[in-house]
Structure formats: C-alpha cells, structure tokens
Short mmCIF file of C-alpha atoms in Angstrom, two decimals:
data_model
loop_
_atom_site.label_atom_id
_atom_site.label_comp_id
_atom_site.label_asym_id
_atom_site.label_seq_id
_atom_site.Cartn_x
_atom_site.Cartn_y
_atom_site.Cartn_z
CA MET K 1 0.00 0.00 0.00
CA SER K 2 1.49 3.31 -1.05
CA LEU K 3 1.87 6.12 1.45
CA VAL K 4 2.37 8.90 -1.08
CA ASN K 5 1.00 8.62 -4.57
CA LEU K 6 1.29 11.07 -7.44
CA HIS K 7 -0.64 10.44 -10.58
CA GLN K 8 -0.01 12.48 -13.74
CA VAL K 9 0.65 15.68 -11.79
CA HIS K 10 1.00 18.83 -13.88
CA LYS K 11 2.00 22.16 -12.43
CA TYR K 12 2.27 25.53 -14.15
CA TYR K 13 3.64 28.86 -12.98
CA GLY K 14 1.75 31.04 -15.41
CA ASP K 15 2.87 29.79 -18.83
CA HIS K 16 5.83 27.95 -17.39
CA HIS K 17 5.15 24.22 -17.32
CA VAL K 18 7.13 23.06 -14.27
CA LEU K 19 5.88 19.54 -13.67
CA LYS K 20 4.92 17.60 -16.77
CA GLY K 21 2.97 14.60 -15.67
CA ILE K 22 4.66 13.16 -12.61
CA ASP K 23 3.90 9.60 -11.57
CA LEU K 24 5.45 8.52 -8.33
CA ASP K 25 4.60 5.98 -5.72
CA ILE K 26 6.23 5.92 -2.31
CA LYS K 27 5.72 3.16 0.19
CA ALA K 28 5.97 3.41 3.96
CA GLY K 29 9.54 3.08 5.16
CA GLU K 30 11.15 4.08 1.88
CA VAL K 31 13.90 6.69 1.75
CA VAL K 32 13.51 8.41 -1.59
CA SER K 33 16.09 10.89 -2.84
CA ILE K 34 15.03 13.25 -5.57
CA ILE K 35 17.98 14.53 -7.55
CA GLY K 36 18.37 16.70 -10.62
CA LYS K 37 19.58 20.05 -11.86
CA SER K 38 18.17 23.22 -10.42
CA GLY K 39 14.99 24.15 -12.23
CA SER K 40 14.11 20.55 -12.90
CA GLY K 41 11.10 20.78 -10.57
CA LYS K 42 12.39 18.84 -7.54
CA SER K 43 11.42 21.36 -4.87
CA THR K 44 8.12 22.13 -6.56
CA LEU K 45 7.29 18.44 -6.55
CA LEU K 46 8.01 18.24 -2.84
CA ARG K 47 5.96 21.36 -2.12
CA CYS K 48 3.01 19.92 -4.02
CA ILE K 49 3.01 16.84 -1.78
CA ASN K 50 2.22 18.90 1.32
CA GLY K 51 -0.02 21.47 -0.28
CA LEU K 52 2.34 24.43 -0.23
CA GLU K 53 1.97 24.61 -4.01
CA GLN K 54 -1.13 24.04 -6.01
CA TYR K 55 -1.03 21.66 -8.96
CA GLN K 56 -3.32 22.02 -11.95
CA GLN K 57 -3.86 18.48 -13.19
CA GLY K 58 -3.59 14.98 -11.86
CA GLY K 59 -3.88 13.79 -8.30
CA ILE K 60 -1.80 13.41 -5.16
CA THR K 61 -2.77 11.31 -2.20
CA VAL K 62 -1.03 10.94 1.13
CA ASP K 63 -2.11 8.01 3.27
CA GLY K 64 -5.10 7.59 0.99
CA LYS K 65 -6.34 11.17 1.38
CA GLU K 66 -6.28 13.67 -1.43
CA VAL K 67 -3.94 16.67 -1.18
CA THR K 68 -5.37 20.10 -1.89
CA THR K 69 -4.30 23.60 -0.89
CA ASP K 70 -7.64 24.09 0.84
CA ASP K 71 -7.01 25.45 4.33
CA ILE K 72 -8.74 22.79 6.39
CA GLN K 73 -7.46 19.96 4.20
CA MET K 74 -3.99 21.36 4.54
CA ARG K 75 -4.16 21.35 8.31
CA ARG K 76 -5.33 17.75 8.30
CA LEU K 77 -2.46 16.96 5.96
CA ALA K 78 0.00 18.61 8.32
CA LEU K 79 -0.73 15.83 10.80
CA SER K 80 0.73 13.20 8.46
CA VAL K 81 3.34 15.16 6.48
CA GLY K 82 6.27 16.92 8.14
CA MET K 83 8.58 19.24 6.30
CA ILE K 84 12.07 20.60 6.85
CA PHE K 85 13.34 23.58 4.89
CA GLN K 86 16.65 24.70 3.50
CA ASN K 87 16.64 27.80 5.71
CA PHE K 88 15.48 26.02 8.90
CA ASN K 89 12.65 28.52 9.48
CA LEU K 90 12.77 28.21 13.24
CA PHE K 91 10.72 30.83 15.06
CA PRO K 92 13.31 33.33 16.34
CA HIS K 93 11.30 34.62 19.31
CA MET K 94 10.80 31.21 20.86
CA THR K 95 13.30 29.02 22.64
CA VAL K 96 14.27 25.70 21.10
CA GLY K 97 11.86 23.97 23.45
CA GLU K 98 9.01 26.34 22.62
CA ASN K 99 9.63 25.85 18.91
CA VAL K 100 9.21 22.11 19.29
CA MET K 101 6.25 22.37 21.68
CA LEU K 102 4.22 24.93 19.74
CA ALA K 103 2.38 22.72 17.27
CA PRO K 104 1.78 19.79 19.67
CA THR K 105 0.16 22.17 22.17
CA ILE K 106 -1.97 24.32 19.90
CA VAL K 107 -2.65 21.93 17.01
CA LEU K 108 -2.75 18.55 18.73
CA LYS K 109 -4.01 20.15 21.97
CA LYS K 110 -1.58 18.20 24.09
CA SER K 111 -1.10 19.31 27.67
CA LYS K 112 1.98 21.38 28.35
CA ALA K 113 3.61 18.63 30.36
CA GLU K 114 2.97 16.07 27.66
CA ALA K 115 4.23 18.36 24.92
CA GLU K 116 7.33 19.15 26.92
CA ALA K 117 8.07 15.47 27.44
CA THR K 118 7.75 14.87 23.69
CA ALA K 119 9.89 17.91 22.91
CA ARG K 120 12.63 16.77 25.26
CA ALA K 121 12.57 13.28 23.79
CA MET K 122 12.78 14.60 20.22
CA LEU K 123 15.62 16.99 21.09
CA GLU K 124 17.40 14.10 22.75
CA LYS K 125 17.03 12.13 19.53
CA VAL K 126 18.74 14.86 17.51
CA GLY K 127 21.41 15.29 20.18
CA LEU K 128 20.35 18.72 21.45
CA ALA K 129 18.66 17.99 24.75
CA GLU K 130 20.80 20.57 26.53
CA LYS K 131 19.66 23.36 24.17
CA PHE K 132 16.04 23.26 25.33
CA ASP K 133 16.11 26.80 26.73
CA SER K 134 18.38 28.40 24.13
CA PHE K 135 17.16 30.73 21.42
CA PRO K 136 17.71 29.65 17.78
CA GLU K 137 20.04 32.51 16.88
CA LYS K 138 22.53 31.24 19.44
CA LEU K 139 22.84 27.92 17.63
CA SER K 140 24.95 26.93 14.65
CA GLY K 141 23.25 26.21 11.34
CA GLY K 142 23.60 22.47 11.84
CA GLN K 143 22.07 22.70 15.30
CA GLN K 144 19.22 24.84 14.02
CA GLN K 145 18.46 22.31 11.33
CA ARG K 146 18.44 19.51 13.90
CA VAL K 147 15.97 21.51 15.99
CA ALA K 148 13.82 21.86 12.86
CA ILE K 149 13.92 18.08 12.50
CA ALA K 150 12.91 17.64 16.13
CA ARG K 151 10.08 20.14 15.63
CA ALA K 152 8.76 18.17 12.67
CA LEU K 153 9.13 14.83 14.51
CA ALA K 154 7.16 16.11 17.49
CA MET K 155 4.05 15.95 15.30
CA SER K 156 4.79 12.25 14.61
CA PRO K 157 4.42 12.57 10.85
CA LYS K 158 4.00 9.54 8.61
CA VAL K 159 6.32 11.01 6.04
CA LEU K 160 9.03 13.63 6.37
CA LEU K 161 9.84 15.89 3.42
CA CYS K 162 13.31 17.44 3.33
CA ASP K 163 13.90 20.31 0.92
CA GLU K 164 17.67 20.61 0.39
CA ILE K 165 18.13 20.69 4.12
CA THR K 166 21.92 20.70 4.04
CA SER K 167 22.39 23.23 1.23
CA ALA K 168 22.55 26.28 3.49
CA LEU K 169 25.04 24.68 5.87
CA ASP K 170 28.79 25.07 6.08
CA PRO K 171 30.44 21.86 4.80
CA GLU K 172 31.63 20.79 8.25
CA LEU K 173 28.07 20.95 9.62
CA VAL K 174 26.46 18.80 6.94
CA GLY K 175 27.56 15.56 8.57
CA GLU K 176 25.71 16.07 11.86
CA VAL K 177 22.42 16.65 10.06
CA LEU K 178 22.86 13.68 7.73
CA LYS K 179 23.68 11.48 10.72
CA VAL K 180 20.33 12.35 12.26
CA LEU K 181 18.55 11.55 9.00
CA GLU K 182 20.38 8.25 8.76
CA GLN K 183 19.24 7.38 12.25
CA LEU K 184 15.65 8.21 11.33
CA ALA K 185 15.91 6.09 8.19
CA LYS K 186 17.08 3.15 10.33
CA GLU K 187 14.06 3.61 12.59
CA GLY K 188 11.89 3.17 9.53
CA ILE K 189 10.46 6.64 9.02
CA THR K 190 9.48 7.45 5.45
CA LEU K 191 11.73 10.14 4.02
CA VAL K 192 11.48 12.05 0.78
CA LEU K 193 14.48 14.29 0.23
CA VAL K 194 15.48 16.73 -2.42
CA THR K 195 19.22 16.56 -2.09
CA HIS K 196 22.60 17.12 -3.63
CA GLU K 197 24.27 14.70 -1.24
CA MET K 198 24.95 11.81 -3.63
CA ASN K 199 26.79 9.74 -1.07
CA PHE K 200 23.87 9.96 1.29
CA ALA K 201 21.43 9.12 -1.50
CA ARG K 202 23.46 6.06 -2.41
CA ASP K 203 24.32 4.76 1.04
CA VAL K 204 21.19 5.55 3.04
CA GLY K 205 18.49 6.02 0.43
CA SER K 206 16.50 3.11 -0.85
CA ARG K 207 15.50 4.75 -4.10
CA VAL K 208 16.71 7.60 -6.27
CA VAL K 209 14.44 9.60 -8.52
CA PHE K 210 16.19 11.65 -11.18
CA MET K 211 14.18 14.60 -12.42
CA HIS K 212 14.86 16.38 -15.68
CA GLN K 213 12.82 19.04 -17.44
CA GLY K 214 9.83 18.57 -15.18
CA LYS K 215 9.63 14.82 -15.60
CA VAL K 216 10.74 11.77 -13.66
CA TRP K 217 13.49 10.92 -16.12
CA GLU K 218 14.86 7.83 -14.49
CA GLN K 219 14.39 6.09 -11.16
CA GLY K 220 15.42 2.96 -9.39
CA ASP K 221 17.27 1.33 -6.54
CA SER K 222 19.77 3.88 -5.27
CA LYS K 223 22.92 1.78 -5.55
CA THR K 224 22.27 0.39 -9.01
CA LEU K 225 20.92 3.62 -10.45
CA LEU K 226 23.83 5.77 -9.39
CA SER K 227 26.50 3.26 -10.41
CA ASN K 228 24.77 2.25 -13.60
CA PRO K 229 22.69 5.13 -15.02
CA GLN K 230 20.76 4.38 -18.18
CA THR K 231 19.96 7.76 -19.73
CA ASP K 232 22.54 10.21 -21.06
CA GLU K 233 21.08 13.00 -18.95
CA LEU K 234 21.61 11.12 -15.70
CA LYS K 235 25.11 10.07 -16.77
CA GLN K 236 25.90 13.68 -17.47
CA PHE K 237 24.38 14.82 -14.16
CA ILE K 238 26.31 12.26 -12.13
CA GLY K 239 29.48 13.19 -13.98
CA ALA K 240 28.91 16.83 -13.11
CA VAL K 241 28.23 16.42 -9.39
CA LEU K 242 30.72 13.70 -8.47
CA MET X 1 9.88 90.10 34.82
CA LEU X 2 8.51 86.56 34.95
CA TYR X 3 6.05 85.48 37.59
CA PHE X 4 5.82 81.69 37.68
CA SER X 5 4.29 81.87 41.13
CA ASP X 6 1.17 83.33 39.52
CA LEU X 7 0.51 79.88 38.05
CA LEU X 8 0.34 78.17 41.42
CA GLN X 9 -3.28 79.03 42.08
CA TYR X 10 -4.14 77.28 38.77
CA SER X 11 -2.28 74.04 39.52
CA ASP X 12 -5.61 72.17 39.67
CA VAL X 13 -6.44 73.33 36.14
CA PHE X 14 -3.07 72.16 34.83
CA LEU X 15 -3.30 68.83 36.62
CA SER X 16 -6.78 68.06 35.39
CA GLY X 17 -5.67 69.03 31.86
CA LEU X 18 -2.68 66.74 32.18
CA LYS X 19 -4.94 63.93 33.36
CA THR X 20 -7.22 64.31 30.33
CA THR X 21 -4.25 64.29 27.95
CA VAL X 22 -2.79 61.19 29.59
CA GLU X 23 -6.12 59.35 29.58
CA LEU X 24 -6.74 60.11 25.93
CA THR X 25 -3.17 59.17 25.01
CA VAL X 26 -3.29 55.79 26.73
CA LEU X 27 -6.70 54.94 25.31
CA THR X 28 -6.00 56.07 21.75
CA THR X 29 -2.58 54.41 21.70
CA ILE X 30 -4.12 51.06 22.56
CA LEU X 31 -7.11 51.41 20.24
CA GLY X 32 -5.13 53.05 17.44
CA VAL X 33 -2.43 50.38 17.37
CA ALA X 34 -5.09 47.67 17.50
CA LEU X 35 -6.88 49.29 14.55
CA GLY X 36 -3.57 49.69 12.74
CA THR X 37 -2.73 46.03 13.32
CA VAL X 38 -6.03 44.87 11.85
CA CYS X 39 -5.66 47.20 8.85
CA ALA X 40 -2.05 46.18 8.25
CA THR X 41 -3.02 42.51 8.37
CA VAL X 42 -5.81 43.05 5.87
CA ARG X 43 -3.58 45.10 3.59
CA GLN X 44 -0.83 42.48 3.71
CA TYR X 45 -2.83 39.25 3.58
CA GLY X 46 -6.42 40.17 2.69
CA ASN X 47 -8.24 39.80 -0.60
CA ARG X 48 -8.20 42.50 -3.25
CA ALA X 49 -11.49 44.14 -2.21
CA SER X 50 -10.69 44.42 1.49
CA GLN X 51 -7.21 45.68 0.68
CA ARG X 52 -8.76 48.43 -1.37
CA VAL X 53 -11.11 49.48 1.44
CA VAL X 54 -8.21 49.73 3.87
CA SER X 55 -6.08 51.64 1.35
CA VAL X 56 -8.80 54.24 0.89
CA TYR X 57 -9.07 54.74 4.65
CA VAL X 58 -5.30 54.95 5.15
CA GLU X 59 -4.71 57.39 2.30
CA LEU X 60 -7.70 59.51 3.24
CA ILE X 61 -6.36 60.01 6.75
CA ARG X 62 -2.70 60.38 5.80
CA ASN X 63 -3.42 63.04 3.20
CA THR X 64 -5.67 65.37 5.18
CA PRO X 65 -4.86 67.58 8.19
CA PHE X 66 -5.69 66.21 11.60
CA ILE X 67 -7.57 69.33 12.63
CA VAL X 68 -9.88 68.97 9.62
CA GLN X 69 -10.54 65.34 10.54
CA LEU X 70 -11.34 66.43 14.07
CA PHE X 71 -13.65 69.24 12.97
CA PHE X 72 -15.36 66.96 10.48
CA ILE X 73 -16.13 64.42 13.19
CA PHE X 74 -17.19 66.97 15.79
CA PHE X 75 -18.93 69.64 13.69
CA GLY X 76 -19.70 67.70 10.51
CA LEU X 77 -21.13 64.39 11.69
CA PRO X 78 -24.07 65.92 13.63
CA ALA X 79 -25.48 66.76 10.17
CA LEU X 80 -25.86 62.97 9.76
CA GLY X 81 -27.45 62.75 13.18
CA MET X 82 -24.29 61.67 14.99
CA MET X 83 -23.85 63.89 18.03
CA LEU X 84 -20.63 63.34 19.88
CA SER X 85 -19.22 65.00 22.97
CA PRO X 86 -15.90 66.80 22.46
CA TRP X 87 -14.16 64.01 24.36
CA GLN X 88 -15.75 61.27 22.24
CA ALA X 89 -15.02 63.11 19.00
CA SER X 90 -11.37 63.55 20.03
CA MET X 91 -11.09 59.90 21.01
CA ILE X 92 -12.38 58.80 17.62
CA ALA X 93 -10.32 61.29 15.64
CA LEU X 94 -7.07 60.41 17.43
CA THR X 95 -7.74 56.68 17.12
CA ILE X 96 -8.46 56.70 13.40
CA ASN X 97 -5.50 58.99 12.84
CA LEU X 98 -3.07 56.71 14.68
CA GLY X 99 -4.77 53.70 13.11
CA ALA X 100 -3.96 54.89 9.60
CA TYR X 101 -0.35 55.86 10.25
CA SER X 102 0.42 52.78 12.33
CA ALA X 103 -1.19 50.53 9.69
CA GLU X 104 1.51 51.49 7.21
CA ILE X 105 4.27 51.08 9.78
CA ILE X 106 3.02 47.70 10.96
CA ARG X 107 2.56 46.52 7.38
CA ALA X 108 6.24 47.19 6.79
CA GLY X 109 6.95 44.91 9.74
CA LEU X 110 4.71 42.16 8.39
CA ALA X 111 6.33 42.46 4.97
CA SER X 112 9.76 42.02 6.53
CA ILE X 113 8.96 38.54 7.84
CA SER X 114 10.21 35.88 5.44
CA LYS X 115 7.68 33.72 3.66
CA GLY X 116 9.39 30.72 5.19
CA GLN X 117 8.03 31.57 8.65
CA MET X 118 4.49 31.45 7.31
CA GLU X 119 5.18 28.17 5.50
CA ALA X 120 6.81 26.59 8.53
CA ALA X 121 3.73 27.41 10.60
CA LYS X 122 1.46 26.12 7.86
CA VAL X 123 3.17 22.74 7.54
CA LEU X 124 3.01 22.35 11.32
CA GLY X 125 -0.75 22.66 11.03
CA LEU X 126 -1.29 26.11 12.55
CA ASN X 127 -4.29 27.98 11.20
CA PHE X 128 -4.01 31.55 9.94
CA ARG X 129 -4.95 33.23 13.20
CA GLN X 130 -2.53 31.08 15.22
CA THR X 131 0.20 31.75 12.67
CA LEU X 132 -0.26 35.50 13.02
CA THR X 133 -0.50 35.67 16.78
CA ARG X 134 2.10 33.02 17.65
CA VAL X 135 4.61 33.29 14.82
CA ILE X 136 4.39 36.51 12.83
CA PHE X 137 3.41 39.39 15.11
CA ILE X 138 6.20 39.47 17.68
CA PRO X 139 9.12 39.48 15.20
CA ALA X 140 7.19 41.86 12.92
CA PHE X 141 6.55 44.36 15.72
CA GLU X 142 10.13 44.11 16.85
CA LYS X 143 11.33 45.30 13.46
CA ILE X 144 9.20 48.43 13.45
CA TYR X 145 8.93 49.13 17.19
CA PRO X 146 10.96 52.38 17.19
CA ALA X 147 8.94 53.81 14.29
CA LEU X 148 5.65 52.73 15.85
CA THR X 149 6.38 54.21 19.27
CA SER X 150 7.54 57.48 17.68
CA GLN X 151 4.22 57.67 15.86
CA CYS X 152 2.34 57.15 19.13
CA ILE X 153 4.26 60.04 20.66
CA ILE X 154 3.56 62.23 17.62
CA VAL X 155 -0.15 61.54 18.10
CA MET X 156 0.10 62.37 21.81
CA LEU X 157 1.70 65.73 20.98
CA GLY X 158 -0.77 66.29 18.15
CA SER X 159 -3.60 65.83 20.62
CA ALA X 160 -3.00 69.45 21.70
CA VAL X 161 -5.29 70.34 18.80
CA ILE X 162 -8.34 68.90 20.57
CA SER X 163 -8.38 71.93 22.85
CA GLN X 164 -9.89 73.64 19.78
CA ILE X 165 -13.16 71.78 20.32
CA SER X 166 -12.96 72.59 24.02
CA VAL X 167 -11.74 69.27 25.36
CA GLN X 168 -10.15 70.29 28.64
CA ASP X 169 -6.72 68.87 27.98
CA LEU X 170 -3.32 70.27 28.90
CA THR X 171 -3.26 72.85 26.10
CA TYR X 172 -6.77 73.95 27.00
CA ALA X 173 -5.53 74.52 30.55
CA ALA X 174 -2.65 76.66 29.29
CA ASN X 175 -4.98 78.74 27.14
CA LEU X 176 -7.38 79.20 30.00
CA VAL X 177 -4.75 80.23 32.52
CA GLN X 178 -3.03 82.76 30.27
CA SER X 179 -6.37 84.30 29.35
CA ARG X 180 -7.10 84.82 33.04
CA ASN X 181 -3.77 86.20 34.26
CA PHE X 182 -2.04 87.20 30.99
CA ARG X 183 1.06 85.25 31.97
CA ALA X 184 1.40 83.73 28.47
CA PHE X 185 5.14 83.05 28.66
CA GLU X 186 4.94 81.30 32.00
CA SER X 187 1.83 79.37 31.15
CA TYR X 188 3.04 77.98 27.83
CA PHE X 189 6.54 77.41 29.16
CA VAL X 190 5.25 75.19 31.94
CA THR X 191 2.89 73.44 29.53
CA ALA X 192 5.72 72.76 27.10
CA LEU X 193 7.73 71.23 29.94
CA MET X 194 4.79 69.03 30.90
CA TYR X 195 4.47 67.75 27.31
CA LEU X 196 8.21 67.14 27.27
CA GLY X 197 8.02 65.19 30.51
CA LEU X 198 5.10 63.20 29.18
CA SER X 199 7.02 62.32 26.00
CA ILE X 200 10.02 61.16 28.00
CA LEU X 201 7.81 59.09 30.29
CA LEU X 202 6.10 57.52 27.31
CA ARG X 203 9.43 56.62 25.75
CA PHE X 204 10.50 54.99 28.99
CA ALA X 205 7.26 53.04 29.16
CA PHE X 206 7.59 51.91 25.53
CA ASN X 207 11.20 50.86 26.09
CA ALA X 208 10.26 48.84 29.15
CA LEU X 209 7.42 47.16 27.25
CA GLY X 210 9.75 46.49 24.32
CA LYS X 211 12.29 44.84 26.60
CA ARG X 212 9.60 42.49 27.83
CA LEU X 213 8.05 41.73 24.44
CA PHE X 214 11.34 41.21 22.65
CA ALA X 215 13.27 39.61 25.50
CA TYR X 216 14.55 36.93 23.12
CA ARG X 217 16.88 39.49 21.54
CA THR X 218 18.88 39.89 24.70
CA ALA X 219 18.40 36.47 26.28
CA ASN X 220 21.19 33.96 26.88
#
C-alpha cells in the first residue's frame, strides 16, 4: 500500500510548465532521494506533496487522502506530512523547546507537560537535549536544522519531506544533520528528500528519482541507479556532481 | 519680569488638563495600534477588495490635516445625526489617525517577515490566526517598534489640537490660565515642559514594554 502517490501531476507557474505529468509511488519506510539540476522541478514536486503549491492536473494522495491547498485539508495533511526547509525557518522569538512544543500544544491540543516530554525526547534524539532553553540565533546552522527536524518529529508525521536541508550549511556541519537523517531512516520513518548529497542518496536512500525538465526521467534502486545510469542525462548529471 | 508663582493658584487646572491628555493618550494608543494592526493585516494578507477598502481609509487620513478630521467628526457628523461629545469626538479622531499611520508602519513589519516563517507554521498545522498571533506578530513588531512608538508620541503631541473643540486637555488649561492672568510666557513654558516630561515618560514606558516583548533578543 502506497503512502504517497502522485498520478499524472501537472503544475504551471503562469505559462511555465514546471511539472509535466509526474507519476510517483512511495511506500511506507522508503527513503527516496530526488535529484536533478536546479529548475528541474524537484522542490516544486516536494511542495506539491504537502499542499504548499497548487497543482493544476492529476492527483496526489497521502495516506489515501487527497492533497489540496484548501485550508482545512492542509491542516489535516499537516498531521501526516512533516517538512524541513533549507533555511530552517525556526521561530526566532521562541526558545528551542518552545519551537518544538508549539504545534503539539496548539494543534494537537496536548497538555503542556505532555508536549514538553515529547519535545525533550525529540531533542534528545537529535542530540540537542541541553539546548532546550536556548534561542535559535545562538545555535549553529547544523544545530538549528536539527531543531527543525525535532520540531517536525514532534508531530509524529507519517512522512518527512526534506527540501535541500543541508544546502545552506557550512560543509563541516552537513555531517551532523545527515547522521540524524540516517538514524531516522534506520528507525523506519518514510523520508522524501530533495538533495545534492549523492553519497547519502546512495548509502542511506532506498530509491533515487532523477528529475529532468519537469519529468521523472529515471528512477530505481539507489545503488544500481547511481552506479549504472541508463539515460545520457543522468550520466551527465552524475558526472557533473561527483 | 517673569512670575511663575502666579501659576500656582491654577495648579488644579493644569493637573486636570494633564490627566485628560494622559487618559486620551493611553486609550488612543491602545485602540489606534489595535486598529492599525487589523488594517495592516488586511492590507498584507487580505483579498483585493478588502485591501482596497483599507487603502482608501489609510490614504484619506494620511493626506488630510488632523484638525480637519477632528472638525469633520465633531462639527460635521451631527449633520448625519451623529452627536458626539468633544471628548468622544477627540477619542475617535485620534484613534483613526493613529490607526492609519500605524497601519503602514506595521505593514512594513509584516512584509519584513520571510515567507518561510508562514510556510513553517502552515506545515506544522497552525491555522491563519494562530500563525499570526504566535509566529508573525512578535518578530514583525520588533522590526518596526521604534517607528511605531515614535508615531504614538507624535499623536500624543498632536492631541494638543483637541483643545480647539474645548476638550479640557493640557493645552486647554494653558490657554485658560493665560487668558485669566495674561502670563502667556509662564503658562506655555510650563505646559511645554509638561508635554516634554510626558514624552520622555512615554518613551521609557515603551522601552520597558519592548524589553519584555522582545526579550529573546537579549536572552542567553
């Protein structure tokens, strides 16, 4: 049974045809890396899955429910889809703990004690338990991104979308974030990542989806696809990034 | 020669004028900023029609003199059957004046918040109202706090005009006293000092409030 399903999804920005009929099926527990040149539609695809972008044709379902940008639908969707952004997007006026507790308290209506226990557990998981009372701007980029992961996890999502989450980080901080993702993958959480980290895609990911010109150009098992690409475009892309 | 002691017998007049000015300032600051916040939110996030309504209001107020607005409300509206006391008319005039100016200031603050903050709140499942009150407002107000508080003080000083419709504020007291004892220099000098003191006090109060609201800036 598929957790996320896209069927012939088309997306336009005005006259610009960004997604040209995407078919994609993601099962629970998969770690799917979406790779491709910038402008190939990777991030747009991800943002369509959680309703941040509207698509014009086709259908997307998450956990059997249709995805729309309708407000109420979107809030229901937020309970099953978590998202982490390139720029962290932590709330600067709240402590790390408050960032993680916010949605569980006001969306899931958990008690403060319960939300705090969850928040502490999630921060522990990303290795930042001691930063509970710090403000985001006092943290490094890598730490901020780990807090963002904890914040998403606190809502116990069925699938976690990661939009180039290491691209804004200094090279020496990328590792700590990827290590957390690897841990999550081992625990069986479903991950869909737009990424430029080919090593991570190959070693941790279960599947790689290569996007080109708004289409799923080639996809397959991560190890075989990256070592044995079929299309010229993917060969060229791998040659360029490795 | 100057005779400040001649003012002493009128200290009650000055104090009651001061009280009226302070009361009106506190009330209109709260109501005006609230009105400005609503208008800024509509202008930033509302639909086309509601944005237009707010724009008309804001531009109407920002492009006409305050005293004309005041006179229109106090002398003009009774023609439509709306009789207001001088105090009520002043309250309304000051509030809609601050509302319009603060709307533009607050909108600048809202516009300065990155789209990512809104999206982060959205994907966590917060509704629009929760997103505004929990996520957007505090950082937005922090960005424009100095400009906003200056505008509040400008409105407080501008409230001197309401003495023209015989609201017994501080300026009214000064006018009254100097018309009784002809000590114009002394009377207006003392009044100016009282306005100055009030401005300084207001700035202190705003700074203290700002330190509480935006504590995260200075924490750990």
